[in-house]
XYZ file of C-alpha atoms in Angstrom:
702
model
C 0.000 0.000 0.000
C 3.030 2.312 -0.622
C 1.801 3.365 -4.094
C 1.871 7.120 -4.831
C -1.451 6.817 -6.659
C -3.065 5.113 -3.655
C -1.662 7.728 -1.273
C -2.873 10.677 -3.360
C -6.264 9.066 -3.964
C -6.613 8.176 -0.275
C -5.669 11.665 0.948
C -8.069 13.402 -1.453
C -10.817 10.884 -0.597
C -10.400 11.541 3.146
C -10.529 15.324 2.609
C -13.625 15.070 0.387
C -15.406 12.634 2.744
C -14.641 14.861 5.727
C -15.836 18.091 4.104
C -18.985 16.615 2.545
C -19.864 14.638 5.704
C -19.436 17.680 7.939
C -21.630 19.770 5.630
C -24.303 17.058 5.552
C -24.114 16.562 9.325
C -24.417 20.304 10.052
C -27.418 20.539 7.702
C -29.021 17.499 9.397
C -28.467 18.927 12.881
C -29.984 22.272 11.862
C -33.066 20.510 10.470
C -33.307 18.360 13.626
C -32.961 21.420 15.899
C -35.641 23.242 13.918
C -38.049 20.294 14.377
C -37.285 20.127 18.108
C -37.865 23.866 18.540
C -41.219 23.528 16.746
C -42.142 20.623 19.050
C -41.048 22.590 22.135
C -43.139 25.591 21.026
C -46.162 23.354 20.396
C -45.687 21.714 23.824
C -45.629 25.101 25.583
C -48.828 26.232 23.797
C -50.554 22.903 24.533
C -49.508 23.038 28.204
C -50.885 26.605 28.636
C -54.188 25.514 27.048
C -54.490 22.429 29.312
C -53.496 24.408 32.411
C -56.128 27.084 31.670
C -58.797 24.367 31.258
C -57.845 22.801 34.625
C -57.754 26.184 36.409
C -61.181 27.118 34.972
C -62.630 23.805 36.192
C -61.135 24.301 39.661
C -62.414 27.881 39.898
C -65.900 26.739 38.903
C -65.805 24.203 41.735
C -65.987 21.234 39.345
C -63.022 19.275 40.655
C -64.341 16.049 39.197
C -63.955 17.519 35.704
C -60.173 17.719 36.150
C -59.680 13.976 35.675
C -62.154 13.935 32.754
C -60.247 16.790 31.088
C -56.906 14.999 31.548
C -58.306 11.703 30.288
C -59.913 13.336 27.230
C -56.711 15.183 26.274
C -54.497 12.097 26.702
C -56.679 10.227 24.206
C -54.809 12.184 21.525
C -52.232 10.003 19.776
C -49.245 12.305 20.397
C -49.775 12.600 24.207
C -48.258 9.742 26.215
C -48.838 10.991 29.757
C -50.747 13.779 31.517
C -50.783 14.260 35.316
C -50.731 16.781 38.192
C -48.086 16.362 40.907
C -47.312 18.246 44.118
C -43.933 19.807 44.951
C -42.764 16.625 46.683
C -43.276 14.602 43.485
C -46.483 12.743 44.477
C -49.094 12.326 41.712
C -52.287 14.209 42.741
C -54.322 13.587 39.605
C -53.678 11.813 36.318
C -55.362 10.674 33.140
C -54.393 7.197 34.327
C -56.031 6.618 37.747
C -53.462 3.936 38.606
C -50.752 6.621 38.875
C -52.601 8.648 41.565
C -50.686 8.590 44.841
C -47.426 7.341 43.335
C -44.102 9.202 43.257
C -42.532 10.376 40.019
C -38.897 9.317 39.333
C -36.234 10.733 41.648
C -34.466 12.843 38.972
C -37.774 14.609 38.145
C -38.434 15.255 41.861
C -34.963 16.828 42.085
C -35.755 19.177 39.166
C -39.004 20.239 40.909
C -37.328 21.013 44.225
C -34.784 23.281 42.444
C -37.641 25.656 41.661
C -37.651 25.387 37.869
C -40.864 26.923 36.574
C -40.659 25.129 33.212
C -38.288 22.317 32.211
C -38.273 20.632 28.805
C -36.335 17.364 28.622
C -36.013 15.300 25.443
C -35.339 11.598 26.008
C -33.856 10.072 22.842
C -34.250 6.560 24.221
C -37.950 6.947 25.084
C -38.926 9.419 22.317
C -40.957 12.080 24.141
C -40.801 15.564 25.627
C -41.404 15.802 29.389
C -42.561 19.268 30.513
C -43.688 20.791 33.833
C -45.597 23.997 34.615
C -46.695 25.338 38.019
C -50.371 25.913 38.826
C -50.279 29.012 41.066
C -52.716 29.879 43.854
C -55.134 32.701 43.076
C -57.687 34.664 45.169
C -60.457 32.584 43.570
C -58.876 29.431 45.036
C -58.595 30.703 48.629
C -61.905 29.133 49.610
C -60.399 25.697 49.037
C -56.709 26.374 49.604
C -54.925 28.585 52.156
C -53.505 31.853 50.841
C -50.063 30.904 52.178
C -49.867 28.022 49.694
C -48.328 29.698 46.627
C -48.263 26.633 44.390
C -51.262 24.299 44.064
C -49.439 21.764 41.969
C -47.415 21.122 38.826
C -48.866 20.040 35.488
C -46.749 17.415 33.726
C -47.221 16.458 30.057
C -45.358 13.793 28.127
C -45.596 14.612 24.375
C -44.652 11.865 21.912
C -42.071 12.820 19.278
C -42.684 9.845 16.981
C -44.155 12.057 14.231
C -41.042 14.281 14.363
C -38.745 11.271 14.261
C -40.304 10.231 10.912
C -39.398 13.580 9.295
C -35.941 13.582 10.885
C -35.303 9.996 9.733
C -36.271 10.838 6.130
C -34.011 13.887 6.084
C -31.149 11.870 7.556
C -31.525 9.125 4.914
C -31.680 11.730 2.112
C -28.554 13.458 3.431
C -26.669 10.178 3.694
C -27.661 9.071 0.181
C -26.737 12.384 -1.447
C -23.432 12.495 0.462
C -22.493 8.975 -0.687
C -23.321 9.802 -4.349
C -21.242 13.023 -4.280
C -18.264 11.281 -2.642
C -18.465 8.393 -5.138
C -18.476 10.703 -8.175
C -15.564 12.787 -6.852
C -13.476 9.690 -6.051
C -14.142 8.121 -9.483
C -13.159 11.364 -11.266
C -9.927 11.669 -9.279
C -9.122 7.995 -9.879
C -9.517 8.327 -13.679
C -7.349 11.483 -13.691
C -4.538 9.902 -11.633
C -4.595 6.707 -13.690
C -4.315 8.565 -17.026
C -1.860 11.368 -16.186
C 0.224 9.913 -13.357
C 0.062 6.144 -13.062
C 0.489 5.108 -16.746
C 3.465 7.472 -17.448
C 5.190 6.362 -14.241
C 4.747 2.679 -15.134
C 6.403 3.278 -18.543
C 9.291 5.111 -16.876
C 9.751 2.352 -14.263
C 9.747 -0.300 -17.019
C 12.541 1.571 -18.829
C 14.572 1.798 -15.585
C 14.315 -1.978 -15.102
C 15.729 -2.504 -18.646
C 18.662 -0.221 -17.777
C 19.303 -2.212 -14.570
C 19.594 -5.358 -16.717
C 22.273 -3.636 -18.848
C 20.162 -2.569 -21.840
C 21.389 0.996 -22.535
C 19.835 1.220 -26.018
C 16.316 1.759 -24.687
C 14.476 5.097 -25.241
C 11.434 6.347 -23.293
C 9.202 9.165 -24.694
C 6.137 10.399 -22.734
C 3.831 13.163 -24.117
C 0.932 13.072 -21.561
C 2.032 16.308 -19.839
C 4.859 18.893 -19.962
C 6.319 17.579 -16.675
C 6.301 13.967 -17.858
C 7.852 15.013 -21.204
C 10.766 16.773 -19.425
C 11.199 13.775 -17.099
C 11.436 11.277 -20.008
C 13.841 13.528 -21.933
C 16.245 13.824 -18.993
C 15.963 10.084 -18.410
C 17.113 9.363 -22.011
C 20.088 11.776 -21.640
C 21.110 10.082 -18.367
C 21.014 6.638 -20.032
C 23.281 7.815 -22.870
C 25.879 9.261 -20.456
C 25.749 6.155 -18.273
C 26.374 3.934 -21.312
C 29.551 5.901 -22.207
C 30.889 5.780 -18.614
C 30.264 2.039 -18.302
C 32.038 1.217 -21.571
C 35.127 3.229 -20.537
C 35.269 1.651 -17.063
C 34.974 -1.865 -18.487
C 37.950 -1.366 -20.826
C 40.151 0.004 -17.989
C 39.256 -2.827 -15.626
C 40.010 -5.455 -18.251
C 43.522 -4.121 -18.862
C 44.273 -3.730 -15.127
C 43.087 -7.251 -14.341
C 45.459 -8.760 -16.891
C 48.474 -6.920 -15.396
C 47.634 -7.711 -11.761
C 46.978 -11.339 -12.506
C 50.568 -11.923 -13.527
C 52.033 -10.388 -10.299
C 49.503 -11.791 -7.905
C 50.255 -15.414 -8.724
C 53.827 -15.321 -7.385
C 53.056 -13.207 -4.344
C 50.096 -15.336 -3.306
C 52.186 -18.482 -3.144
C 54.834 -16.828 -0.936
C 52.292 -15.279 1.413
C 50.355 -18.529 1.763
C 53.495 -20.375 2.872
C 54.235 -17.787 5.577
C 50.670 -17.862 6.892
C 50.665 -21.642 7.022
C 53.811 -21.694 9.226
C 52.347 -19.103 11.600
C 49.061 -21.050 11.935
C 50.947 -24.257 12.774
C 52.813 -22.505 15.609
C 49.528 -20.988 16.923
C 47.823 -24.416 16.918
C 50.638 -25.928 18.979
C 50.385 -23.085 21.532
C 46.591 -23.436 21.706
C 46.868 -27.154 22.438
C 49.129 -26.444 25.439
C 46.768 -23.714 26.751
C 43.730 -25.960 26.253
C 45.225 -28.745 28.366
C 45.879 -26.255 31.193
C 42.302 -24.918 30.995
C 40.831 -28.430 31.132
C 42.672 -29.122 34.372
C 41.466 -25.789 35.860
C 37.839 -26.571 34.850
C 37.970 -29.981 36.520
C 39.205 -28.398 39.774
C 36.506 -25.699 39.535
C 33.811 -28.378 39.062
C 34.853 -30.082 42.295
C 34.705 -26.765 44.170
C 31.287 -25.892 42.670
C 29.893 -29.250 43.739
C 31.082 -28.644 47.318
C 29.616 -25.090 47.320
C 26.299 -26.349 45.917
C 25.967 -28.810 48.787
C 26.693 -26.105 51.358
C 24.284 -23.722 49.646
C 21.507 -26.348 49.630
C 21.938 -26.899 53.366
C 21.873 -23.156 54.010
C 18.765 -22.721 51.840
C 16.995 -25.463 53.786
C 17.869 -23.815 57.085
C 16.866 -20.409 55.705
C 13.464 -21.721 54.553
C 12.832 -23.132 58.013
C 13.835 -19.830 59.623
C 11.588 -17.848 57.264
C 8.664 -20.179 58.027
C 9.236 -19.707 61.756
C 9.445 -15.918 61.441
C 6.342 -15.852 59.217
C 4.356 -17.849 61.754
C 5.537 -15.682 64.636
C 4.694 -12.555 62.629
C 1.142 -13.782 61.912
C 0.620 -14.672 65.560
C 1.978 -11.251 66.530
C -0.564 -9.618 64.219
C -3.286 -11.597 65.965
C -2.128 -10.260 69.335
C -2.416 -6.675 68.091
C -5.587 -6.917 65.971
C -7.899 -9.742 67.138
C -9.767 -9.372 70.412
C -12.491 -12.032 69.912
C -11.400 -15.307 71.487
C -12.825 -17.712 68.905
C -11.345 -15.764 65.968
C -8.015 -15.596 67.793
C -8.050 -19.358 68.526
C -8.882 -20.182 64.882
C -6.133 -17.890 63.557
C -3.459 -19.299 65.892
C -4.377 -22.943 65.180
C -4.608 -22.463 61.405
C -1.295 -20.575 61.217
C 0.492 -23.141 63.372
C -0.854 -26.086 61.342
C 0.240 -24.452 58.098
C 3.800 -23.874 59.376
C 4.235 -27.274 61.052
C 2.397 -29.163 58.256
C 0.007 -30.756 60.739
C -3.098 -32.776 59.923
C -4.898 -31.825 63.166
C -4.520 -28.860 65.494
C -6.476 -27.684 68.513
C -6.466 -25.444 71.605
C -7.681 -26.618 75.010
C -8.552 -24.190 77.830
C -7.889 -25.332 81.424
C -10.579 -24.723 84.073
C -8.456 -24.519 87.229
C -11.452 -24.195 89.540
C -13.076 -27.458 88.421
C -9.803 -29.136 87.306
C -11.188 -29.974 83.832
C -10.254 -29.079 80.269
C -12.510 -27.549 77.612
C -11.920 -27.939 73.859
C -12.063 -24.445 72.413
C -11.003 -24.863 68.772
C -10.106 -27.960 66.720
C -9.217 -27.976 62.998
C -8.561 -30.938 60.689
C -10.681 -33.571 62.427
C -13.787 -34.616 60.472
C -15.740 -35.641 63.566
C -14.819 -32.524 65.542
C -16.745 -32.237 68.826
C -18.716 -29.145 69.710
C -16.751 -26.309 71.264
C -16.572 -26.229 75.067
C -16.428 -30.063 75.157
C -15.272 -31.004 78.675
C -12.305 -33.413 79.069
C -11.153 -34.949 82.329
C -7.566 -34.613 83.611
C -6.541 -38.264 83.285
C -2.853 -39.291 83.591
C -2.696 -40.845 80.104
C -3.847 -37.632 78.453
C -1.209 -35.555 76.643
C -2.743 -32.140 77.468
C -3.269 -33.167 81.096
C 0.417 -34.147 81.374
C 1.552 -30.802 79.833
C -0.700 -28.814 82.188
C 0.488 -30.735 85.274
C 4.167 -30.433 84.375
C 3.934 -26.918 82.869
C 6.288 -27.763 79.988
C 6.036 -28.746 76.321
C 5.921 -32.390 75.220
C 7.317 -33.922 71.992
C 6.213 -37.444 71.011
C 8.036 -38.341 67.800
C 6.519 -41.852 67.709
C 3.528 -42.826 69.859
C 4.789 -46.422 69.873
C 7.717 -45.230 71.989
C 5.417 -43.537 74.554
C 3.124 -46.305 75.902
C 2.165 -44.177 78.935
C -0.022 -42.026 76.665
C -3.200 -43.050 74.823
C -2.791 -43.873 71.118
C -6.391 -42.810 70.452
C -7.429 -39.381 71.685
C -10.647 -38.769 73.608
C -11.573 -36.473 70.663
C -11.722 -39.526 68.380
C -8.539 -39.663 66.267
C -5.344 -41.795 66.219
C -2.072 -40.215 67.319
C 1.164 -41.041 65.505
C 3.403 -38.074 66.219
C 2.555 -34.851 68.061
C 3.740 -31.746 69.885
C 1.841 -30.164 72.779
C 2.892 -26.861 74.411
C 1.397 -25.130 77.480
C -0.280 -21.709 77.247
C 1.098 -19.799 80.256
C 0.316 -16.160 81.043
C 1.616 -14.469 84.201
C 2.708 -17.821 85.651
C -0.831 -19.215 85.172
C -1.528 -22.198 82.896
C -4.572 -21.247 80.814
C -4.491 -24.204 78.422
C -2.506 -26.030 75.708
C -1.956 -25.890 71.947
C -1.374 -29.185 70.128
C -0.471 -30.273 66.572
C -0.930 -33.945 65.626
C 0.348 -36.078 62.689
C 2.284 -34.454 59.837
C 0.853 -34.274 56.321
C 3.775 -36.209 54.823
C 3.615 -38.840 57.625
C 7.091 -37.867 58.864
C 7.825 -37.235 62.564
C 8.200 -34.030 64.575
C 11.629 -32.947 65.889
C 13.101 -30.646 68.551
C 13.254 -27.623 66.212
C 9.503 -27.852 65.646
C 9.001 -28.287 69.404
C 10.929 -25.049 69.981
C 8.837 -23.241 67.346
C 5.526 -24.395 68.864
C 6.733 -23.307 72.319
C 7.500 -19.821 70.962
C 4.067 -19.650 69.296
C 2.429 -20.777 72.543
C 4.207 -18.023 74.494
C 2.900 -15.343 72.127
C -0.573 -16.912 71.896
C -0.836 -16.983 75.686
C -0.462 -13.206 75.835
C -3.061 -12.743 73.097
C -5.574 -15.097 74.744
C -5.150 -13.440 78.135
C -5.625 -9.987 76.605
C -8.714 -11.150 74.729
C -10.182 -12.621 77.924
C -9.571 -9.364 79.777
C -11.091 -7.385 76.888
C -14.158 -9.650 76.883
C -14.584 -9.235 80.641
C -14.234 -5.448 80.269
C -16.951 -5.384 77.594
C -19.266 -7.475 79.755
C -18.646 -5.123 82.713
C -19.486 -2.081 80.587
C -22.636 -3.696 79.213
C -23.810 -4.936 82.620
C -23.337 -1.468 84.139
C -25.215 0.300 81.353
C -27.923 -2.371 81.288
C -28.430 -1.772 85.009
C -28.898 1.946 84.297
C -31.533 1.166 81.644
C -33.324 -1.205 84.030
C -33.289 1.508 86.687
C -34.928 3.956 84.275
C -37.648 1.500 83.261
C -38.246 0.425 86.876
C -39.290 3.990 87.738
C -41.979 3.986 85.043
C -44.579 1.244 84.867
C -45.511 2.296 81.320
C -42.050 1.638 79.848
C -41.122 -1.401 81.959
C -39.866 -4.158 79.648
C -39.784 -1.770 76.649
C -36.061 -2.263 75.946
C -36.338 -6.071 76.109
C -39.260 -6.088 73.674
C -37.583 -3.671 71.274
C -34.448 -5.828 71.433
C -36.490 -8.926 70.607
C -38.197 -7.225 67.638
C -34.963 -5.667 66.313
C -32.856 -8.836 66.520
C -35.591 -10.902 64.844
C -35.806 -8.409 61.965
C -31.992 -8.256 61.629
C -31.795 -12.066 61.450
C -34.573 -12.154 58.837
C -32.472 -9.721 56.769
C -29.519 -12.149 57.211
C -27.155 -9.518 58.608
C -23.658 -10.665 59.692
C -23.294 -11.650 63.388
C -21.253 -8.538 64.232
C -23.994 -6.264 62.813
C -26.688 -8.205 64.689
C -24.710 -7.585 67.883
C -24.761 -3.838 67.142
C -28.556 -4.006 66.672
C -28.956 -5.902 69.946
C -26.802 -3.485 71.971
C -28.413 -0.414 70.426
C -31.900 -1.773 71.150
C -31.036 -2.399 74.802
C -29.505 1.055 75.261
C -31.608 3.166 72.881
C -33.479 5.017 75.665
C -30.499 5.503 78.004
C -30.614 9.218 77.194
C -33.823 9.496 79.234
C -31.563 9.621 82.297
C -31.122 13.286 81.438
C -34.912 13.948 81.083
C -37.008 15.175 84.023
C -39.111 12.279 85.451
C -42.147 14.551 85.764
C -41.972 15.144 82.004
C -41.662 11.411 81.273
C -44.779 10.711 83.404
C -46.817 13.687 82.210
C -50.346 12.623 81.235
C -51.639 15.881 79.738
C -50.838 17.418 76.371
C -47.151 18.168 75.886
C -46.113 21.760 75.211
C -43.629 22.627 72.414
C -40.906 23.062 75.055
C -41.742 19.625 76.498
C -41.465 18.081 73.053
C -38.100 19.767 72.403
C -36.794 18.485 75.757
C -37.934 14.920 75.037
C -36.398 15.014 71.555
C -32.951 15.524 73.099
C -32.766 12.039 74.643
C -31.002 10.447 71.572
C -28.277 13.120 71.739
C -28.007 12.680 75.533
C -27.624 8.918 75.016
C -24.772 9.453 72.523
C -23.054 11.741 75.032
C -23.352 9.144 77.814
C -21.792 6.396 75.646
C -19.076 8.632 74.154
C -16.241 7.412 76.466
C -16.892 3.752 75.509
C -14.905 3.312 72.294
C -16.149 -0.170 71.310
C -19.763 1.121 71.293
C -19.089 3.743 68.604
C -21.449 2.175 66.020
C -24.019 1.629 68.776
C -23.812 5.358 69.677
C -24.532 6.392 66.090
C -27.463 3.961 65.898
C -28.931 5.346 69.167
C -28.527 8.916 67.928
C -30.494 8.053 64.744
C -33.284 5.833 66.041
C -35.820 8.717 65.967
C -34.735 9.986 62.528
C -37.223 9.509 59.685
C -36.748 7.959 56.258
C -37.904 11.221 54.635
C -35.362 13.264 56.624
C -37.954 14.971 58.876
C -37.009 13.194 62.117
C -35.065 14.385 65.124
C -32.705 15.472 66.542
C -30.657 16.169 63.342
C -33.049 15.658 60.333
C -30.690 13.040 58.866
C -31.743 11.951 55.301
C -32.303 8.276 54.456
C -29.037 7.798 52.544
C -27.025 8.735 55.676
C -28.951 6.519 58.106
C -27.409 3.265 59.330
C -29.414 0.149 58.432
C -29.333 -0.771 62.136
C -30.933 2.559 63.123
C -33.702 2.071 60.530
C -34.383 -1.410 61.959
C -34.498 0.044 65.494
C -36.901 2.813 64.373
C -39.479 0.246 63.163
C -39.195 -1.934 66.292
C -39.296 1.038 68.710
C -42.342 2.606 67.026
C -44.219 -0.699 66.967
C -43.661 -1.364 70.680
C -44.546 2.233 71.564
C -47.873 1.899 69.714
C -48.722 -1.496 71.262
C -47.839 -0.465 74.848
C -49.808 1.598 77.377
C -48.618 5.187 77.775
C -49.643 7.944 80.246
C -51.553 9.779 77.536
C -53.263 6.762 75.840
C -53.950 3.041 75.996
C -52.077 0.530 73.851
C -53.225 0.301 70.227
C -54.392 -3.065 68.823
C -51.822 -4.996 66.797
C -53.902 -4.505 63.620
C -53.916 -0.715 64.040
C -50.177 -0.587 64.786
C -49.368 -2.629 61.667
C -51.568 -0.358 59.548
C -49.685 2.674 60.916
C -46.370 1.085 59.903
C -47.675 0.387 56.401
C -49.273 3.825 55.979
C -46.037 5.583 56.971
C -43.749 3.323 54.911
C -41.504 5.496 52.762
C -42.056 8.542 54.988
C -41.227 7.687 58.591
C -40.038 4.095 58.037
C -37.784 2.377 55.505
C -40.160 0.850 52.891
C -37.784 -2.079 52.407
C -37.988 -3.097 56.093
C -41.732 -2.784 56.853
C -42.779 -5.809 54.667
C -40.250 -8.045 56.455
C -41.472 -6.881 59.880
C -45.096 -7.538 58.873
C -44.052 -11.046 57.734
C -42.558 -11.681 61.188
C -45.855 -10.667 62.834
C -47.870 -12.846 60.420
C -45.619 -15.831 61.198
C -46.245 -15.405 64.964
C -42.548 -14.752 65.525
C -43.507 -12.592 68.539
C -46.445 -14.753 69.793
C -49.066 -12.029 69.218
C -52.794 -12.791 69.364
C -54.212 -11.021 66.335
C -57.242 -11.798 64.212
C -56.003 -11.140 60.693
C -53.039 -11.559 58.407
C -51.543 -8.295 57.217
C -50.457 -7.677 53.618
C -47.022 -6.469 52.678
C -46.447 -2.710 52.821
C -48.803 -0.961 50.427
C -49.174 2.829 50.194
C -52.932 3.627 49.926
C -54.094 5.562 46.865
C -55.302 9.143 47.220
C -58.982 9.806 46.623
C -60.085 12.221 43.897
C -61.058 14.783 46.523
C -57.612 14.541 48.141
C -55.959 15.008 44.762
C -58.032 18.130 43.975
C -57.334 19.791 47.317
C -53.728 18.494 47.318
C -53.682 17.437 50.999
C -50.905 15.337 52.552
């Protein structure tokens, strides 16, 4: 593809295609924009006409005619949708009754809240214009709507653009066809011109050059297609004539010189060849001597390399063992610094140790000094593993019992050589070779760690015994720290739980409230299949969610009359007070956030901080449903408990506003399945937002 003709034709074709295509595209875009502007103008006129019809019907007090007007107008082929929505995006009236009460898409609700009086959006994928226009409050409407309400609603119309697309498609096809024809004609014309005035003359000239390369200097090339080609062929013929003269002269000189040199070269070549042959013979003899010396040196070097390879292999083996030991100790050290849950710590230590020591079975046993028994905490590698906390007796033939009594590690390379110990473990497996090391922290034996039977059926040695003892020393510190951390958490929780119980004990109306909310919340979290650590957060938050009431006056908590605005503001501070109380307890950080949000609403209108739904923890949304349900079904100073049926209906009715709409159906399912042992007379449907009546849509009430 290095042809000059192809390059010229290609370059011109690209330029022509680019220019013609850009002109056609600009023309097409102008036609398309003109059609869209016409459609936008028609949409604005149609919207003003429809809005005036609706306003006239409302002023005349004929609200029922609004739906008829919308339905009649939407019967036109070019109108896809016609509805009235409020400023929050809820459909108040529509030509399609099934849409009443629903919410429009989120991006359209965002455009409404930005205060745009008129927004035209063209969706190429769906093929329609979507337009909004506000219906403003007027003095004639004050009898039905308060004067403070400036906007009664927004009229939305979806106008089909299919008829425009037909015109645009035809114009696009015409533009494409005409562009292709123009490009084709231009390319064909250029091709014919290049072929006649460039390609053919050049081929004749190239053919003449090839004849000259073969030695034919009698050739003559005459081209008359253009002045340039004529000059080129003329100069080519002159060059060939001069070249022929130079070649003939050079050939004659070379022939004479070759004859003279041939006579002298014969004698000199023979003499030089003899000298070179003698020198090469001497060099060969010297090379043979040097080669023998090098062979001897290579043999000695091979012996030394073999010795070094053996030493290096031994050092590599020792280095691999050292790296494995350091890697295991490093992993165990990480566990000491990062893992505070005992079971996770046990599993990590056992798994890491088994991997390093190539063990088939590994386990940790915890020693109960008070009852002088052992409890299996974690065992890995045994198919019939017993349940955790399996109790083992301290019998003399037991390996772990011996290690605990003697407070030192035990290596059994071959069980056949240790008849004082049982071949078969109480846990149900056969021992062949094993290592057992004590877990000692602050001079107290807290248990043992054991690895049994190697994967390659070899035996354990003293180096592996030393490694397991080092691991056991580090693991002992980690286990002791984890036990202390667990006891500290239990102490914190017991203290705070006592405070919550003290609060509820002073009020007969809220007694047992935290326990019930905890039961509801944990059941819902399990139904949602949350991880265990998140379920624990839900459980703790449910127990402590009302701890902030410590800072609320008891007379206000027991007040039976109507609450004043100041009373309500004081009560609404108890989530923030609860967060403040739990602030010093670092491990309850997620619980604090959940408590601070349990009175926030899904629509962002809750308290104390009006947090929107996307920033609410899932745990706090679960707690909000459970807390509200128990509050409604419990006696309070200002009212009696509501029936279960009424409470469920309240949850459903406020789904999507106060409560997470994704959680309410699951909570209703729990009630229907008698998960809480309620006595109710009916089965409740999944969350369903009730439709607005026509009267509600006309007056735009919430």
